JSON list of C-alpha atoms in Angstrom, two decimals:
[
{"chain": "A", "resi": 1, "resn": "MET", "atom": "CA", "xyz": [101.84, 22.64, 65.64]},
{"chain": "A", "resi": 2, "resn": "PRO", "atom": "CA", "xyz": [104.15, 20.75, 67.55]},
{"chain": "A", "resi": 3, "resn": "ARG", "atom": "CA", "xyz": [103.90, 21.06, 71.23]},
{"chain": "A", "resi": 4, "resn": "SER", "atom": "CA", "xyz": [105.54, 20.13, 74.98]},
{"chain": "A", "resi": 5, "resn": "GLU", "atom": "CA", "xyz": [103.88, 19.83, 78.03]},
{"chain": "A", "resi": 6, "resn": "ALA", "atom": "CA", "xyz": [104.71, 19.55, 81.86]},
{"chain": "A", "resi": 7, "resn": "ARG", "atom": "CA", "xyz": [102.44, 19.63, 84.89]},
{"chain": "A", "resi": 8, "resn": "VAL", "atom": "CA", "xyz": [104.45, 21.60, 87.55]},
{"chain": "A", "resi": 9, "resn": "THR", "atom": "CA", "xyz": [103.37, 19.98, 91.79]},
{"chain": "A", "resi": 10, "resn": "THR", "atom": "CA", "xyz": [102.87, 23.50, 93.53]},
{"chain": "A", "resi": 11, "resn": "ASP", "atom": "CA", "xyz": [100.33, 24.36, 96.36]},
{"chain": "A", "resi": 12, "resn": "ARG", "atom": "CA", "xyz": [100.47, 27.90, 94.51]},
{"chain": "A", "resi": 13, "resn": "PRO", "atom": "CA", "xyz": [99.97, 27.56, 91.25]},
{"chain": "A", "resi": 14, "resn": "ALA", "atom": "CA", "xyz": [98.62, 30.62, 90.50]},
{"chain": "A", "resi": 15, "resn": "ARG", "atom": "CA", "xyz": [101.12, 32.63, 92.54]},
{"chain": "A", "resi": 16, "resn": "TYR", "atom": "CA", "xyz": [103.65, 31.46, 89.77]},
{"chain": "A", "resi": 17, "resn": "ALA", "atom": "CA", "xyz": [101.26, 31.80, 86.57]},
{"chain": "A", "resi": 18, "resn": "LYS", "atom": "CA", "xyz": [100.62, 35.14, 87.57]},
{"chain": "A", "resi": 19, "resn": "GLN", "atom": "CA", "xyz": [104.17, 36.04, 88.75]},
{"chain": "A", "resi": 20, "resn": "LEU", "atom": "CA", "xyz": [105.34, 34.06, 85.29]},
{"chain": "A", "resi": 21, "resn": "ALA", "atom": "CA", "xyz": [103.51, 36.37, 83.06]},
{"chain": "A", "resi": 22, "resn": "ALA", "atom": "CA", "xyz": [104.26, 39.47, 85.00]},
{"chain": "A", "resi": 23, "resn": "HIS", "atom": "CA", "xyz": [107.93, 38.04, 84.28]},
{"chain": "A", "resi": 24, "resn": "MET", "atom": "CA", "xyz": [108.04, 37.91, 80.90]},
{"chain": "A", "resi": 25, "resn": "GLY", "atom": "CA", "xyz": [105.39, 40.40, 80.60]},
{"chain": "A", "resi": 26, "resn": "ARG", "atom": "CA", "xyz": [107.21, 43.64, 80.49]},
{"chain": "A", "resi": 27, "resn": "LYS", "atom": "CA", "xyz": [109.18, 41.95, 76.85]},
{"chain": "A", "resi": 28, "resn": "ILE", "atom": "CA", "xyz": [107.10, 40.32, 74.56]},
{"chain": "A", "resi": 29, "resn": "GLU", "atom": "CA", "xyz": [102.76, 40.00, 75.27]},
{"chain": "A", "resi": 30, "resn": "ALA", "atom": "CA", "xyz": [101.94, 38.04, 78.53]},
{"chain": "A", "resi": 31, "resn": "THR", "atom": "CA", "xyz": [98.27, 37.48, 79.91]},
{"chain": "A", "resi": 32, "resn": "PHE", "atom": "CA", "xyz": [96.65, 36.14, 83.48]},
{"chain": "A", "resi": 33, "resn": "SER", "atom": "CA", "xyz": [93.54, 35.83, 84.97]},
{"chain": "A", "resi": 34, "resn": "GLU", "atom": "CA", "xyz": [93.12, 35.14, 88.16]},
{"chain": "A", "resi": 35, "resn": "GLU", "atom": "CA", "xyz": [89.21, 34.76, 87.83]},
{"chain": "A", "resi": 36, "resn": "THR", "atom": "CA", "xyz": [89.79, 31.69, 85.33]},
{"chain": "A", "resi": 37, "resn": "GLY", "atom": "CA", "xyz": [93.34, 30.45, 86.38]},
{"chain": "A", "resi": 38, "resn": "ARG", "atom": "CA", "xyz": [95.01, 30.87, 83.08]},
{"chain": "A", "resi": 39, "resn": "GLY", "atom": "CA", "xyz": [97.16, 32.46, 81.24]},
{"chain": "A", "resi": 40, "resn": "THR", "atom": "CA", "xyz": [100.03, 32.97, 78.27]},
{"chain": "A", "resi": 41, "resn": "LEU", "atom": "CA", "xyz": [102.73, 34.74, 77.28]},
{"chain": "A", "resi": 42, "resn": "VAL", "atom": "CA", "xyz": [103.54, 34.72, 73.33]},
{"chain": "A", "resi": 43, "resn": "PHE", "atom": "CA", "xyz": [106.69, 34.96, 72.00]},
{"chain": "A", "resi": 44, "resn": "GLY", "atom": "CA", "xyz": [107.90, 35.55, 68.26]},
{"chain": "A", "resi": 45, "resn": "ALA", "atom": "CA", "xyz": [108.87, 31.14, 68.07]},
{"chain": "A", "resi": 46, "resn": "GLY", "atom": "CA", "xyz": [105.66, 30.42, 69.35]},
{"chain": "A", "resi": 47, "resn": "THR", "atom": "CA", "xyz": [103.13, 30.43, 72.16]},
{"chain": "A", "resi": 48, "resn": "ALA", "atom": "CA", "xyz": [102.59, 29.44, 75.39]},
{"chain": "A", "resi": 49, "resn": "THR", "atom": "CA", "xyz": [100.00, 28.38, 77.49]},
{"chain": "A", "resi": 50, "resn": "LEU", "atom": "CA", "xyz": [99.29, 28.43, 82.07]},
{"chain": "A", "resi": 51, "resn": "GLU", "atom": "CA", "xyz": [96.91, 26.72, 83.41]},
{"chain": "A", "resi": 52, "resn": "ALA", "atom": "CA", "xyz": [96.64, 26.93, 87.39]},
{"chain": "A", "resi": 53, "resn": "GLY", "atom": "CA", "xyz": [95.29, 23.35, 88.44]},
{"chain": "A", "resi": 54, "resn": "PRO", "atom": "CA", "xyz": [94.64, 23.27, 91.91]},
{"chain": "A", "resi": 55, "resn": "ASP", "atom": "CA", "xyz": [97.60, 21.38, 92.81]},
{"chain": "A", "resi": 56, "resn": "ALA", "atom": "CA", "xyz": [99.78, 21.76, 90.34]},
{"chain": "A", "resi": 57, "resn": "LEU", "atom": "CA", "xyz": [101.07, 24.65, 86.62]},
{"chain": "A", "resi": 58, "resn": "LEU", "atom": "CA", "xyz": [100.17, 23.40, 83.71]},
{"chain": "A", "resi": 59, "resn": "LEU", "atom": "CA", "xyz": [102.63, 24.25, 80.98]},
{"chain": "A", "resi": 60, "resn": "THR", "atom": "CA", "xyz": [102.31, 24.07, 77.65]},
{"chain": "A", "resi": 61, "resn": "VAL", "atom": "CA", "xyz": [104.91, 25.75, 74.63]},
{"chain": "A", "resi": 62, "resn": "GLU", "atom": "CA", "xyz": [103.41, 25.17, 71.36]},
{"chain": "A", "resi": 63, "resn": "GLY", "atom": "CA", "xyz": [105.56, 26.39, 68.05]},
{"chain": "A", "resi": 64, "resn": "GLU", "atom": "CA", "xyz": [107.61, 24.93, 65.17]},
{"chain": "A", "resi": 65, "resn": "ARG", "atom": "CA", "xyz": [109.49, 21.27, 66.23]},
{"chain": "A", "resi": 66, "resn": "GLU", "atom": "CA", "xyz": [113.38, 23.11, 65.99]},
{"chain": "A", "resi": 67, "resn": "ASN", "atom": "CA", "xyz": [112.10, 25.78, 68.62]},
{"chain": "A", "resi": 68, "resn": "LEU", "atom": "CA", "xyz": [110.59, 23.48, 71.70]},
{"chain": "A", "resi": 69, "resn": "PRO", "atom": "CA", "xyz": [113.65, 23.45, 72.59]},
{"chain": "A", "resi": 70, "resn": "GLY", "atom": "CA", "xyz": [114.30, 27.33, 72.81]},
{"chain": "A", "resi": 71, "resn": "LEU", "atom": "CA", "xyz": [109.98, 27.57, 74.51]},
{"chain": "A", "resi": 72, "resn": "GLU", "atom": "CA", "xyz": [110.94, 24.76, 76.95]},
{"chain": "A", "resi": 73, "resn": "ASP", "atom": "CA", "xyz": [114.06, 26.64, 78.05]},
{"chain": "A", "resi": 74, "resn": "VAL", "atom": "CA", "xyz": [112.71, 30.06, 79.07]},
{"chain": "A", "resi": 75, "resn": "VAL", "atom": "CA", "xyz": [109.76, 29.50, 80.55]},
{"chain": "A", "resi": 76, "resn": "GLY", "atom": "CA", "xyz": [111.12, 26.46, 82.48]},
{"chain": "A", "resi": 77, "resn": "ARG", "atom": "CA", "xyz": [114.19, 28.01, 83.36]},
{"chain": "A", "resi": 78, "resn": "HIS", "atom": "CA", "xyz": [112.55, 31.51, 85.11]},
{"chain": "A", "resi": 79, "resn": "LEU", "atom": "CA", "xyz": [109.89, 29.01, 86.87]},
{"chain": "A", "resi": 80, "resn": "VAL", "atom": "CA", "xyz": [111.92, 27.17, 88.60]},
{"chain": "A", "resi": 81, "resn": "ARG", "atom": "CA", "xyz": [114.24, 30.07, 89.79]},
{"chain": "A", "resi": 82, "resn": "PHE", "atom": "CA", "xyz": [110.52, 32.35, 91.01]},
{"chain": "A", "resi": 83, "resn": "GLY", "atom": "CA", "xyz": [110.23, 28.17, 92.69]},
{"chain": "A", "resi": 84, "resn": "ALA", "atom": "CA", "xyz": [113.11, 28.00, 94.10]},
{"chain": "A", "resi": 85, "resn": "ARG", "atom": "CA", "xyz": [112.34, 28.14, 98.09]},
{"chain": "A", "resi": 86, "resn": "ASP", "atom": "CA", "xyz": [109.28, 25.13, 96.45]},
{"chain": "A", "resi": 87, "resn": "GLU", "atom": "CA", "xyz": [111.87, 23.58, 94.63]},
{"chain": "A", "resi": 88, "resn": "LEU", "atom": "CA", "xyz": [109.77, 23.93, 91.92]},
{"chain": "A", "resi": 89, "resn": "VAL", "atom": "CA", "xyz": [110.64, 20.92, 88.89]},
{"chain": "A", "resi": 90, "resn": "VAL", "atom": "CA", "xyz": [109.46, 21.33, 85.63]},
{"chain": "A", "resi": 91, "resn": "GLU", "atom": "CA", "xyz": [109.92, 18.74, 83.30]},
{"chain": "A", "resi": 92, "resn": "TRP", "atom": "CA", "xyz": [108.37, 18.43, 80.08]},
{"chain": "A", "resi": 93, "resn": "HIS", "atom": "CA", "xyz": [107.22, 15.74, 77.54]},
{"chain": "A", "resi": 94, "resn": "ARG", "atom": "CA", "xyz": [107.33, 16.51, 74.02]},
{"chain": "A", "resi": 95, "resn": "ASP", "atom": "CA", "xyz": [103.77, 15.40, 71.72]},
{"chain": "A", "resi": 96, "resn": "ASN", "atom": "CA", "xyz": [106.14, 13.10, 69.00]},
{"chain": "A", "resi": 97, "resn": "GLY", "atom": "CA", "xyz": [107.49, 11.04, 72.53]},
{"chain": "A", "resi": 98, "resn": "GLU", "atom": "CA", "xyz": [110.95, 12.54, 72.26]},
{"chain": "A", "resi": 99, "resn": "PRO", "atom": "CA", "xyz": [112.33, 13.88, 76.59]},
{"chain": "A", "resi": 100, "resn": "GLY", "atom": "CA", "xyz": [111.81, 17.08, 76.20]},
{"chain": "A", "resi": 101, "resn": "LEU", "atom": "CA", "xyz": [114.52, 18.99, 79.08]},
{"chain": "A", "resi": 102, "resn": "VAL", "atom": "CA", "xyz": [113.82, 18.89, 82.74]},
{"chain": "A", "resi": 103, "resn": "HIS", "atom": "CA", "xyz": [114.28, 23.03, 84.69]},
{"chain": "A", "resi": 104, "resn": "ARG", "atom": "CA", "xyz": [115.63, 22.43, 88.49]},
{"chain": "A", "resi": 105, "resn": "ASN", "atom": "CA", "xyz": [116.74, 24.19, 90.88]},
{"chain": "A", "resi": 106, "resn": "GLU", "atom": "CA", "xyz": [120.79, 23.91, 90.93]},
{"chain": "A", "resi": 107, "resn": "GLU", "atom": "CA", "xyz": [122.30, 25.83, 93.45]},
{"chain": "A", "resi": 108, "resn": "PRO", "atom": "CA", "xyz": [123.35, 24.76, 96.59]},
{"chain": "A", "resi": 109, "resn": "ASP", "atom": "CA", "xyz": [121.77, 25.63, 100.02]},
{"chain": "A", "resi": 110, "resn": "GLU", "atom": "CA", "xyz": [123.03, 28.50, 101.49]},
{"chain": "A", "resi": 111, "resn": "ALA", "atom": "CA", "xyz": [123.89, 27.24, 105.35]}
]
């Protein structure tokens, strides 16, 4: 199945994975295990996996090729919003070599 991956550098990968799964779990099937540092999000158009590493959150979305941009968008957009203070950047890389979406906090700093 077509897939896209992103490695999000952060010193709090498990925290963000847990927060993302809890938030998405209000509308879809979502799990996260603090023991394993792994989680899944099940969308109608595909799935996402979350894996908390020592210094990064590894994200993978899988679905039909035409659904990848939408999956990248919903996962990346929500994660960047949660990680605004840490200025998280989610840059997707598709398995066919096409560039994926890039998400970063674009809101101006408040003085």
